[in-house]
Structures are given as C-alpha cells and as structure tokens.
Short mmCIF file of C-alpha atoms in Angstrom, two decimals:
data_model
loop_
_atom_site.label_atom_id
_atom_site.label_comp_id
_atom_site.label_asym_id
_atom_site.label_seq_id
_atom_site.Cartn_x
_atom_site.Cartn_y
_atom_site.Cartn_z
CA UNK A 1 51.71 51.14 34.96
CA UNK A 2 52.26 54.91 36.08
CA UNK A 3 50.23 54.43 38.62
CA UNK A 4 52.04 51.21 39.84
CA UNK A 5 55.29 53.36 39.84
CA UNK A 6 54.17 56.65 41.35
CA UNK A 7 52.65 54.56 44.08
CA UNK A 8 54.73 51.73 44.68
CA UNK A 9 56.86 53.40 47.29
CA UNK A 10 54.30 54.36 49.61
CA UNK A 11 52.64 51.16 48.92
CA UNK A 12 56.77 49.61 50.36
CA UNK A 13 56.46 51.67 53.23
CA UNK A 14 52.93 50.46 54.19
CA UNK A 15 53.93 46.94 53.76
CA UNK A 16 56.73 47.66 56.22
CA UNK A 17 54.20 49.37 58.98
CA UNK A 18 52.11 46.37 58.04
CA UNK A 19 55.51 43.78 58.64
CA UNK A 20 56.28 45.89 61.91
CA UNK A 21 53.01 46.26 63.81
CA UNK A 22 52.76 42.25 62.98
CA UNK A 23 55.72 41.67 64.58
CA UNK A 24 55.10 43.85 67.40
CA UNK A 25 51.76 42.20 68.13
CA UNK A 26 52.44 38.22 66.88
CA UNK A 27 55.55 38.73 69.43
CA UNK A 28 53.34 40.27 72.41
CA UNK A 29 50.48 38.22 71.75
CA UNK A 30 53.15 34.88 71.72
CA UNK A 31 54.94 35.60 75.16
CA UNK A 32 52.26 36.94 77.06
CA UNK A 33 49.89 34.22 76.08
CA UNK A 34 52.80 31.24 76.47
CA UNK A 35 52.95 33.07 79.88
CA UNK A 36 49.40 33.24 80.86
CA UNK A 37 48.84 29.31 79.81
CA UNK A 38 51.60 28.39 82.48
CA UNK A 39 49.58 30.11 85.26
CA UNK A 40 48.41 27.90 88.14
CA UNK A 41 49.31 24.89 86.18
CA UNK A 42 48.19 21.50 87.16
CA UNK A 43 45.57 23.40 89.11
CA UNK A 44 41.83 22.49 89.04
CA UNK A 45 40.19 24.98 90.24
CA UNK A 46 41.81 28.61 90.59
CA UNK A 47 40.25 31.97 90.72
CA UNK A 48 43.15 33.30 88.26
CA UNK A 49 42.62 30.71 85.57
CA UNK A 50 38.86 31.67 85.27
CA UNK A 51 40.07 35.03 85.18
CA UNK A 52 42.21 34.34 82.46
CA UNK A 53 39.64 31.96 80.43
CA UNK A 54 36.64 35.09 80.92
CA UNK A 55 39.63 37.90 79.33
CA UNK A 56 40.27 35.22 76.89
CA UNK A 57 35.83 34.08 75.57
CA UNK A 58 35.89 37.97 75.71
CA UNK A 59 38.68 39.26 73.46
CA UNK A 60 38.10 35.88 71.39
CA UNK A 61 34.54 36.66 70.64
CA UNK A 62 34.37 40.63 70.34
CA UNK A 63 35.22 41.87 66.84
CA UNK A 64 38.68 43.31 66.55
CA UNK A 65 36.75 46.52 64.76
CA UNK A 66 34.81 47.23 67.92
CA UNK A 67 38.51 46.22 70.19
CA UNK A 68 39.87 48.82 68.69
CA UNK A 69 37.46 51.74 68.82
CA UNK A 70 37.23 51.13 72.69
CA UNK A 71 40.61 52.05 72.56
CA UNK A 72 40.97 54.73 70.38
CA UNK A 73 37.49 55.84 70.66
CA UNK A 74 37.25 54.94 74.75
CA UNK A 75 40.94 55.97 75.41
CA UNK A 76 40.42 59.97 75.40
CA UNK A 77 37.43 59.02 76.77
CA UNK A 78 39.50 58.66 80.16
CA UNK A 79 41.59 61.09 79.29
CA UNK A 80 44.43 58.47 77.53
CA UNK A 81 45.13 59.42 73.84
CA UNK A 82 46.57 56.10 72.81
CA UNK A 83 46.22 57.02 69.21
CA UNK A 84 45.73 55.15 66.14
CA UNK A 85 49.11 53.12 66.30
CA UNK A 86 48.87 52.40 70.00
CA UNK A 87 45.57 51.81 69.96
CA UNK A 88 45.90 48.97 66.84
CA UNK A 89 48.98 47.55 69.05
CA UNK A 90 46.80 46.87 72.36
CA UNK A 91 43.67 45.85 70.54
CA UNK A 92 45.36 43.35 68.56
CA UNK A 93 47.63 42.19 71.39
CA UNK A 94 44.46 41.59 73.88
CA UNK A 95 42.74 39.38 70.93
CA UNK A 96 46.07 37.94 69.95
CA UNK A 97 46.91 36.88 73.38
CA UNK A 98 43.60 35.65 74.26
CA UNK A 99 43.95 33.16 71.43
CA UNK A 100 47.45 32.29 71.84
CA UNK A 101 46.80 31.60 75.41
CA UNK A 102 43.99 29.03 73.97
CA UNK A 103 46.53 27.52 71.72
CA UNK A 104 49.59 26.82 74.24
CA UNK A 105 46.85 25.62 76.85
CA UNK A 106 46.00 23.13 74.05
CA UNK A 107 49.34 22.45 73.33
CA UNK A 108 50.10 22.28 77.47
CA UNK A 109 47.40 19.58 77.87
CA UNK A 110 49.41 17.02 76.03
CA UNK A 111 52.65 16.75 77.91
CA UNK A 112 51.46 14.49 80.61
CA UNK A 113 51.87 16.58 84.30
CA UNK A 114 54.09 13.98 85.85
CA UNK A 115 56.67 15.96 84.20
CA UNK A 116 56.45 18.42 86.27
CA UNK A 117 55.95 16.21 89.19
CA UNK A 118 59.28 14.72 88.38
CA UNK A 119 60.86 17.63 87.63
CA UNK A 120 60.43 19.21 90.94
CA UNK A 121 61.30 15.59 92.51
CA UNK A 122 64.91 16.06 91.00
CA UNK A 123 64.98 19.13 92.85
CA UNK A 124 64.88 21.71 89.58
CA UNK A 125 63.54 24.79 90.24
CA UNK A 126 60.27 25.59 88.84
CA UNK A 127 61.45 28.01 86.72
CA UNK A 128 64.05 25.06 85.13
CA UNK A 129 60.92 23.08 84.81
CA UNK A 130 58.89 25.29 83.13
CA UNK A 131 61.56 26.22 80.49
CA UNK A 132 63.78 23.38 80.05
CA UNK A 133 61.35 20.55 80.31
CA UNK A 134 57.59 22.09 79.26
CA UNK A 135 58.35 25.06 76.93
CA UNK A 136 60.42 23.00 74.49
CA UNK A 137 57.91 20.26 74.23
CA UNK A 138 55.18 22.88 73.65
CA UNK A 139 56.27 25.22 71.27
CA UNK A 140 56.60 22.40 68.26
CA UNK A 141 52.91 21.26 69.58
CA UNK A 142 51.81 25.02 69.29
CA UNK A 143 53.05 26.10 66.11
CA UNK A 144 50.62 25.12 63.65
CA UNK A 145 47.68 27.18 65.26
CA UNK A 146 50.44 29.64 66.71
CA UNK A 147 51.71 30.07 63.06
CA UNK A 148 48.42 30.15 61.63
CA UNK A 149 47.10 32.81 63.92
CA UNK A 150 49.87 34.68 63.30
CA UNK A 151 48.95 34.63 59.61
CA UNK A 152 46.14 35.91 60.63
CA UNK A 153 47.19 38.82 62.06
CA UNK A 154 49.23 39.86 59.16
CA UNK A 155 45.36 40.07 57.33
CA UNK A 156 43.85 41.23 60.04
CA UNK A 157 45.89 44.58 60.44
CA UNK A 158 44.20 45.50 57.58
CA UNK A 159 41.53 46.77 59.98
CA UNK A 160 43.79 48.81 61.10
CA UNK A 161 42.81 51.43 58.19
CA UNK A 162 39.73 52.36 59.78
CA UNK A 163 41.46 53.89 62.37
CA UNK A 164 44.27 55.72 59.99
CA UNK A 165 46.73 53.56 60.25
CA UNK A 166 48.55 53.85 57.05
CA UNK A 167 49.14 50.06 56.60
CA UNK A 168 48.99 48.58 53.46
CA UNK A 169 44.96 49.12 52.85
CA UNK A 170 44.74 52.41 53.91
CA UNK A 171 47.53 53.72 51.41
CA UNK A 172 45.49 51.13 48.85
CA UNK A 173 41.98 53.46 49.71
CA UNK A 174 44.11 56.64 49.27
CA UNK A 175 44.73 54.82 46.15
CA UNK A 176 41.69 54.20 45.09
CA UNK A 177 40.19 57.63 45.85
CA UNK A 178 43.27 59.43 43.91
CA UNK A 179 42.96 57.55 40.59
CA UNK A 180 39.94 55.63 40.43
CA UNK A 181 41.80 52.68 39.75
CA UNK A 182 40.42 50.27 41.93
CA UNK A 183 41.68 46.81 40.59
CA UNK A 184 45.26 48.14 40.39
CA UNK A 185 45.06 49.45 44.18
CA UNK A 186 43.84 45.90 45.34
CA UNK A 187 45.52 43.57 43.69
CA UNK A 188 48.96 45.03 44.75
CA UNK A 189 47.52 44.75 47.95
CA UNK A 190 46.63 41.11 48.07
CA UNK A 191 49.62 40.78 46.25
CA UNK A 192 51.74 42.46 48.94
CA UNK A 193 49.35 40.38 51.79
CA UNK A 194 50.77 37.04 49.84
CA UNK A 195 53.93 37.96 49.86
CA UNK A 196 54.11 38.76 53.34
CA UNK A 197 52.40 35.81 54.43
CA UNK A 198 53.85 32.87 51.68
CA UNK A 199 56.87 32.30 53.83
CA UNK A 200 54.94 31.53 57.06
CA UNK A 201 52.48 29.69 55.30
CA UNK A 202 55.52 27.57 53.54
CA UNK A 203 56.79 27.43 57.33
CA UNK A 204 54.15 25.86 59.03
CA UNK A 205 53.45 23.21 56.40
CA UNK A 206 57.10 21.38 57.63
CA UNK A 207 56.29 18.65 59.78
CA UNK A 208 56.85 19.24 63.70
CA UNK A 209 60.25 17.84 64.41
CA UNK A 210 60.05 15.79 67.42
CA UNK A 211 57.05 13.97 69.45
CA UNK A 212 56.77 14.48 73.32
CA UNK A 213 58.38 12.46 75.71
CA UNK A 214 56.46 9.95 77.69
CA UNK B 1 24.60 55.44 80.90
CA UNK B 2 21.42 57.22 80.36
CA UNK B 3 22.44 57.52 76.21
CA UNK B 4 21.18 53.81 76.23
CA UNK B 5 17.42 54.51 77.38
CA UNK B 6 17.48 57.29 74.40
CA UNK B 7 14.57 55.42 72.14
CA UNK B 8 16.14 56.72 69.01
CA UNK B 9 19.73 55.04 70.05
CA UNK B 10 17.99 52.08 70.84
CA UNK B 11 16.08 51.73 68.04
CA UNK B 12 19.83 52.47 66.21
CA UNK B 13 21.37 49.55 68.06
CA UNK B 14 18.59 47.11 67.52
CA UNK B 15 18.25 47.62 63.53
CA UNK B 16 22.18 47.51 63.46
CA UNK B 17 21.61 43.84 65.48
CA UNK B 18 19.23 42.64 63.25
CA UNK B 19 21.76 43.47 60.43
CA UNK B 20 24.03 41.46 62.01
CA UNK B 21 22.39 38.71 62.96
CA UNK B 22 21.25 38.71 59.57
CA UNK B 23 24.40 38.71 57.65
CA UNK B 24 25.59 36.39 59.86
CA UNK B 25 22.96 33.72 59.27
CA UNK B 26 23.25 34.03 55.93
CA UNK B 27 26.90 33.90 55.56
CA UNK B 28 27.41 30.88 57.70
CA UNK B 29 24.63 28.64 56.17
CA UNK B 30 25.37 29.59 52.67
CA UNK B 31 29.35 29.48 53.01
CA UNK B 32 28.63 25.97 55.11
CA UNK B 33 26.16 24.32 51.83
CA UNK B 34 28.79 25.71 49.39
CA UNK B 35 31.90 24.30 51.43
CA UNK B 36 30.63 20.72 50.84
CA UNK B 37 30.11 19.65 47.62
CA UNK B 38 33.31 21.48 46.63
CA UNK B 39 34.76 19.39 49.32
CA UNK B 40 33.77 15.98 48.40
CA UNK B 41 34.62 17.11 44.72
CA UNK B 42 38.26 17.72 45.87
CA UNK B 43 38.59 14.05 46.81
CA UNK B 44 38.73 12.65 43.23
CA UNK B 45 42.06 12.14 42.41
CA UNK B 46 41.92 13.99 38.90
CA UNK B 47 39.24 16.46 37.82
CA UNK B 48 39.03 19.83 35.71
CA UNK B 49 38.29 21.82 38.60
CA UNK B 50 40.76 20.84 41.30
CA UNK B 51 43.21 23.53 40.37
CA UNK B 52 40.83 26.07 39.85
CA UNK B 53 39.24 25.25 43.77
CA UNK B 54 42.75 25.49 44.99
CA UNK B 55 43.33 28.56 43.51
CA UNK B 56 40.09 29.85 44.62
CA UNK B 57 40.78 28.24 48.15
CA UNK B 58 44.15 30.58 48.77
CA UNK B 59 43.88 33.48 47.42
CA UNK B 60 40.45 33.20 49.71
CA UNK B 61 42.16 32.64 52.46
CA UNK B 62 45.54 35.28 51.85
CA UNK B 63 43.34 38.08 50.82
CA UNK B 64 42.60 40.05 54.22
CA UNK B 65 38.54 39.64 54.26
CA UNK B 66 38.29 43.39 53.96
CA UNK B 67 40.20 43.92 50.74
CA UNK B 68 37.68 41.71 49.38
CA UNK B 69 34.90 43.85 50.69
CA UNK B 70 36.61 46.55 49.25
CA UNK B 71 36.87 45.23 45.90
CA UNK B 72 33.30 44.44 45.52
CA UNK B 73 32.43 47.78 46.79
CA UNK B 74 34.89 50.17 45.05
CA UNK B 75 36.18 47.87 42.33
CA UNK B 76 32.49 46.15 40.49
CA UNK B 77 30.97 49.45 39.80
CA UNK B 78 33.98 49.82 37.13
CA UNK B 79 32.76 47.19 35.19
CA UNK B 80 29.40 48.56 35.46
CA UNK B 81 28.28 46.29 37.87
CA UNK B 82 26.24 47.91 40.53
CA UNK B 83 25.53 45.71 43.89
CA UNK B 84 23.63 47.28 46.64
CA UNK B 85 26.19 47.21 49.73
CA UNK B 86 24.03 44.34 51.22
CA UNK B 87 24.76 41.84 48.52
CA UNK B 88 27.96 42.83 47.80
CA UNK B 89 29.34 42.31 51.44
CA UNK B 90 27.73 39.31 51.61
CA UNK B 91 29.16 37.78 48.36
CA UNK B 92 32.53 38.99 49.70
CA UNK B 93 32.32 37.57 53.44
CA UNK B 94 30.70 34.07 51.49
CA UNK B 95 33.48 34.25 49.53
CA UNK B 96 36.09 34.13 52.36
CA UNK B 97 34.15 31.89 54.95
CA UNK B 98 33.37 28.91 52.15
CA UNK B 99 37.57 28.58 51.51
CA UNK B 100 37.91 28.22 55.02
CA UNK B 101 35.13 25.65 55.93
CA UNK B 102 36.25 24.15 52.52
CA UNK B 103 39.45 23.51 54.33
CA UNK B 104 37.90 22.09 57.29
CA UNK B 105 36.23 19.51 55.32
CA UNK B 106 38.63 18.83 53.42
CA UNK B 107 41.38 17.73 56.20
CA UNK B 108 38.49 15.95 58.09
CA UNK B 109 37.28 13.99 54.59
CA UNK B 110 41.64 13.06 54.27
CA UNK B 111 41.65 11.73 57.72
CA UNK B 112 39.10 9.25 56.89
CA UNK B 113 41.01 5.43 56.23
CA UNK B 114 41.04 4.99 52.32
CA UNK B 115 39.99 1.42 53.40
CA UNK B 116 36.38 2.62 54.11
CA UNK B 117 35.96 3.27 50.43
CA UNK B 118 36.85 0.31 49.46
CA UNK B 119 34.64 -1.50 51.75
CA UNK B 120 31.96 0.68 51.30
CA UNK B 121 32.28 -0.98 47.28
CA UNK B 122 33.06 -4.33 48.54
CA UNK B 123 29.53 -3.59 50.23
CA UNK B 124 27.91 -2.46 47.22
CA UNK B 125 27.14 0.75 48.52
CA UNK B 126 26.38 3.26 45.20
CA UNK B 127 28.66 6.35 45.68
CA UNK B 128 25.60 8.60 46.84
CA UNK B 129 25.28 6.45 49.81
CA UNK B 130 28.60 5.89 50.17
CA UNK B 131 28.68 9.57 50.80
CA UNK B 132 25.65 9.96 52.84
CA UNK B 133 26.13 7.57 55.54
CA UNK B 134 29.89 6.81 55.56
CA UNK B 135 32.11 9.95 54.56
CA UNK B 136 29.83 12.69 55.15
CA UNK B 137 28.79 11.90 59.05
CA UNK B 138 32.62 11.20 59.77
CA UNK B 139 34.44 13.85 58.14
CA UNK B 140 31.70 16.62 60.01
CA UNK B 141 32.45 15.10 63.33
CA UNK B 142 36.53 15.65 62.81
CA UNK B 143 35.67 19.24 61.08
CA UNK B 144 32.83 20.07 63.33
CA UNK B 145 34.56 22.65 65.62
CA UNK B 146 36.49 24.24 63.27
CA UNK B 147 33.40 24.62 61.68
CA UNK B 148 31.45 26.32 64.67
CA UNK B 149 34.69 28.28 65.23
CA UNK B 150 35.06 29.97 61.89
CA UNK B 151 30.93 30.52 62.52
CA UNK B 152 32.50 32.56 65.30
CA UNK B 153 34.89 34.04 63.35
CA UNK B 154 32.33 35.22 60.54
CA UNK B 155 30.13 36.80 63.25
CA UNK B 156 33.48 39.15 64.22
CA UNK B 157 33.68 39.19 60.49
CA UNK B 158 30.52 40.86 59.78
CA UNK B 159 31.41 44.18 61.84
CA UNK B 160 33.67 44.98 58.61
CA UNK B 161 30.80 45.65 56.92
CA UNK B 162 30.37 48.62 58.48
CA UNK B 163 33.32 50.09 56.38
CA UNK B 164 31.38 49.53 53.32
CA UNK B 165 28.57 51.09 54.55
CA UNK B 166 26.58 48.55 55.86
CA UNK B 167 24.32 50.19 59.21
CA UNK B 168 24.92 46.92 61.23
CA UNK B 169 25.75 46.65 64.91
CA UNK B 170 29.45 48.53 64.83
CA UNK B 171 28.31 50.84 62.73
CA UNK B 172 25.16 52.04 64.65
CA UNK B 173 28.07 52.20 67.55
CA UNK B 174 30.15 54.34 65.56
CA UNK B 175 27.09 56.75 64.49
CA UNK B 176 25.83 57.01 68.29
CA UNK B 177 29.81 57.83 69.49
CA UNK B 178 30.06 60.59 67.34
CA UNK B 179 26.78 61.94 68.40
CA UNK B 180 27.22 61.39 72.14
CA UNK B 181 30.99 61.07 72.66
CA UNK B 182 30.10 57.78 74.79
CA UNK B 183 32.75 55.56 73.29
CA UNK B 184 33.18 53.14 75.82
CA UNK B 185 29.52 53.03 77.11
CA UNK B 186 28.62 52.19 73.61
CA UNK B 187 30.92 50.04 72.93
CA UNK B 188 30.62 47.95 75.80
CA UNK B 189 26.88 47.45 75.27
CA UNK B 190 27.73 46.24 71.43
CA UNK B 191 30.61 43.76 72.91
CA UNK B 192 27.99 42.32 75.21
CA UNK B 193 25.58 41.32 71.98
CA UNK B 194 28.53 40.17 70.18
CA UNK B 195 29.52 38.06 73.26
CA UNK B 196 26.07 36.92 73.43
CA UNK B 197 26.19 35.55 69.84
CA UNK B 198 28.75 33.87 70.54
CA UNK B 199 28.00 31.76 73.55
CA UNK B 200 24.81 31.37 71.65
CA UNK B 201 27.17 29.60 68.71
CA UNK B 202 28.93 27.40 71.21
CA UNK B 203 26.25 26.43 72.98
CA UNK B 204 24.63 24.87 69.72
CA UNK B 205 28.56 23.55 69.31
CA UNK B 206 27.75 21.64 72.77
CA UNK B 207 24.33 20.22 71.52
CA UNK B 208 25.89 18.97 68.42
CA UNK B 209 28.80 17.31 70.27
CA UNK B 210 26.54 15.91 72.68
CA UNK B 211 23.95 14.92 70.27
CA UNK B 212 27.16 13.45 68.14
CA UNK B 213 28.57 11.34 71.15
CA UNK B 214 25.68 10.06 72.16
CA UNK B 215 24.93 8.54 68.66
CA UNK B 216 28.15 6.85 68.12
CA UNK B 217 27.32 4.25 70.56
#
C-alpha cells in the first residue's frame, strides 16, 4: 500500500503522457487518413492511390517495435535526432494513418458515387461535396473500426517504453526494478489502461445514429 | 549494405526469423483451436462459465499485450514459478490472440438466424452435427478475415518478445544496430521479412475466400 502511494503520482503523470501522445497520434492518424481516403476518388486506376495503398500494406504489416527504431534508431542515422517522443509520435502516426486510411476507404465505398456526381451537377464546389455531403455520411460508418483502432493505440503506446518513453509501462518497469513488486506495478497498469480506454469502449458500443442516404 | 553479407549477421537474422516464424505459428494455431470451443460454449444461454469467459475475454483484450508479457516474465518467478522466456511469451501472446479470435467467432456465430437451430432440430440433426455442418462453416466464413487479420496482427505481435528477451527477428536487429550502427539498413531488411509474412498470410486469406466462394454454389 506504500508502494501504491509513493508511486501513484508518477504512475498519474504517465497516464497523462500516455492520454496525450494518444491524442496526438489517434488525431493525426484520423485527419490525415480521412484525407488520404478522399484522394482521386471515384478513380479506377491512379498512380497516387497505389501509392497510398503500398505506404498503407507497409506500415499495416511492419511491427510498430521495428517502426519505431527506424526512427529513433535510423533518424541520427541521417543526421535527424527525432528522439524518443518524436520518434513514438511519427511511428505511430504512419501505422495509425495507414489503417485509418483502410477504414474511411471502407467506410467511403458505401455511399454510392452518384453523390458526388450530383453534387457537382448542383454546381457545389468539390470541396462542399466532400465535406457537407461525403464526410458526414462517413464518419458514423467509420467509427466502430475508427474507435476501435483508436483503442488500440491507447495499448499500443505501451511500446513506447522500449524507447524511454516514460508512459505508463515504463514508470510500471521502473517500478518493478525499484521494489520487486511486480503484481502491484502491473495491475495498476492494466488498471490505468482500463480506465483510459472504458469510456471509448462504452462509446463505440452506441448504435450509429443515422443510415446513408440513397 | 555490405553488414548484410557478414555470415555471422546473417546467421543472426535467420535464427531470429525462425523464432519468429515459430512463435507465430504457434500462437495463431493454438489461439485459433482455443477460440472455438469457448466460442460455441458462449452461445448457451446460461452456463457456469459465461462470466468467467467474459471476464477473461476483456481484460484480454484492455491489457496492452506487453504488460502481459511482462507479467509472465517479471511477475511468475514471485510465486516461484520459473518459465523459460519461450513459453512464457507464448502463453502471454496465446493469451491475448484467443480473446480476440474469441470475439470474432463469437459476432459471426450471433449473426447466424436463430431459425437455423431450430430447423436444424426440426431435422433431427444431434447437436454435434448441428455444429459441424451448419454453425461452424457459417460463422468462419463471416469471422474469416478478422481472423486472418488478427493472424497479421499476432505476427507484428511477436516482435514484443524481444523485450522479454526472446532473440527473434527485432531483436537480432537490435543486437546487429548496436554493433554496426546500421539502423536503417537493418531495419529495412527485417521490415521486408515481416512484409513478406504478411502477404504470405493474405495470400492463404485469398485461397480460403476463393476456395469458400466457390463451394457455396
């Protein structure tokens, strides 16, 4: 229980790094990859969009371990110290966006294209098109696998320790190593991990409001 | 590039494949058998166990993976249980991927009409077959890729081990950067095998699809 208390702050603060590097990278990894999935759209064939699906089979099948020692490993390398923070937020962006982009494709396929085609008919600007008309039919589509990546990536900046990050399992290892008290350590950890995620979770299990338009 | 035609770095990278591949393997066919019966056992309406699965089933699936690896590997030894790191990352990636295909099954065993039970009894079919031919074949074809894509995702999951001291693939990477100071080099070359593994997973994902498609008519 002394242990709890003596390390319960620093445990707070590593949650919050935890929280914040989340947000940073579920917010990146959201807009960029919304972005990316409205490239070229209604295209067939376009050099861009193979582009875009080879970044994303790459990032998506890589481990995020080895995505983020080829930046903080690779980056001084070339003579770019992104360090261990900087590092964890472009790693996890990359493999965050490349399956975001995956999911909002997905979630693009289902609004039928005549849409668009109408849209543009009624003389809107694309830009009008894109956010008044597709964006708001997609982003109730998207959220269960958007949501539940993003869960993910709460967990998954665990492996952020491994660079020194002092997120929430890295302050638990310093734990650990200090009093031997391994049990303690981890289940304040998972502990902290549910309670970060438990109101996401609770979040995505709603029903999607409304249905698309046909 | 010429760190790569070193024999001893080779040799490095190929054991830490094998390792991989290995863990891998045995991860994904053991968490896939184990995902199954607890599965169809979560589709009676009352039983012992159901809480104890869905327990089991999310704190599985909150826990990051590597806190679990961490708790086998620091945490057993105080209770005088002593795992070589092999086992005990494999018990603790098993234990993560089976919630997850769990899952999978489960949704694509709920989607099935409640009708087709009761036909399959109207039929006479014993439960066993009722199983067999009926539920089983249906609820894999709704759950099928999920299931190849957490297969993925346990691949990717496998390069924790190498924080429990496990000398697979990222780890061998690791050992040969801080010898050579080749990060990207290195890591490149280990991102291609991992890639590989992958398309080698989604290929199979094609056969079965095919194979699946092709039998339904």
């Amino acid at each position: 229980m002394e242990i709890v208390l003596a390390w319960l702050p620093r445990l707070l603060v590593a949650a919050a790094l935890t929280i914040g590097l989340s947000a940073v990278v579920f917010t990146l990894s959201a807009v960029v990859g919304l972005l990316l999935s409205l490239v070229h759209y209604g295209r067939e064939k376009s050099w861009l969009r193979n582009g875009i699906e080879a970044f994303s089979a790459f990032f998506r099948s890589v481990p995020e371990l080895v995505v983020l020692f080829l930046f903080f490993f690779g980056g001084p390398q070339i003579g770019i110290d992104f360090g261990p923070i900087g590092s964890t937020i472009i790693a996890f962006a990359l493999v965050g966006i490349a399956f975001d982009y995956q999911v909002f494709k997905g979630a693009l396929k289902v609004v039928p294209f005549g849409q668009y085609e109408a849209g543009l008919a009624l003389g809107l600007s694309k830009r009008i098109v894109f956010l008044r008309v597709l964006i708001p039919q997609i982003l109730p589509l998207a959220r269960k696998g958007w949501i539940t990546y993003a869960i993910g990536t709460v967990k998954r900046m665990s492996i952020a320790s491994a660079v020194s990050v002092s997120e929430i399992l890295y302050v638990t290892k310093q734990g650990i190593a200090a009093t031997n008290a391994p049990f303690t350590f981890l289940s304040l950890a998972v502990g902290l991990y549910i309670l970060i995620v438990t109101p996401l979770l609770v979040f995505n299990e709603r029903k999607p409001k409304q249905a698309v338009a046909r | 590039m010429n760190i790569l035609l070193d024999p001893t770095y080779q040799q490095m990278l190929f054991d830490g494949l094998v390792m991989t591949l290995l863990i891998s393997v045995v991860v994904i066919i053991v968490s896939n058998l184990l995902a199954l019966p607890l599965a169809i056992y979560m589709q009676r309406p009352k039983g012992a166990f159901r809480r104890v699965i869905i327990g089991y089933s999310f704190f599985a699936r909150a826990a990051p993976v590597l806190a679990l690896l961490f708790a086998l590997y620091y945490g057993l030894p105080r209770f005088g249980i002593y795992l070589e790191p092999v086992p005990s990352a494999l018990i603790g990636l098993i234990f993560a991927s089976t919630a997850y295909n769990l899952e999978f099954l489960r949704s694509g065993f709920e989607s099935i009409p409640s009708g087709q039970l009761d036909a399959a009894k109207a039929l006479g079919l014993r439960p066993f077959a009722t199983y067999w031919k009926v539920m089983i074949p249906q609820a894999y074809r709704l759950a099928g890729p999920s299931l190849f894509s957490n297969a993925i995702q346990m691949v990717k999951g496998s390069s924790l081990a190498s924080l429990v001291a496990i000398d697979e693939l990222t780890a061998a990477s690791t050992v040969i950067i801080s010898e050579t100071y080749k990060a990207i080099e290195v890591l490149l070359v280990v991102s291609v095998f991992y890639l590989v593994i992958a398309a080698v997973i989604i290929a199979l994902q094609y056969l079965y699809e095919s194979r699946q498609s092709t039998r339904r008519r």
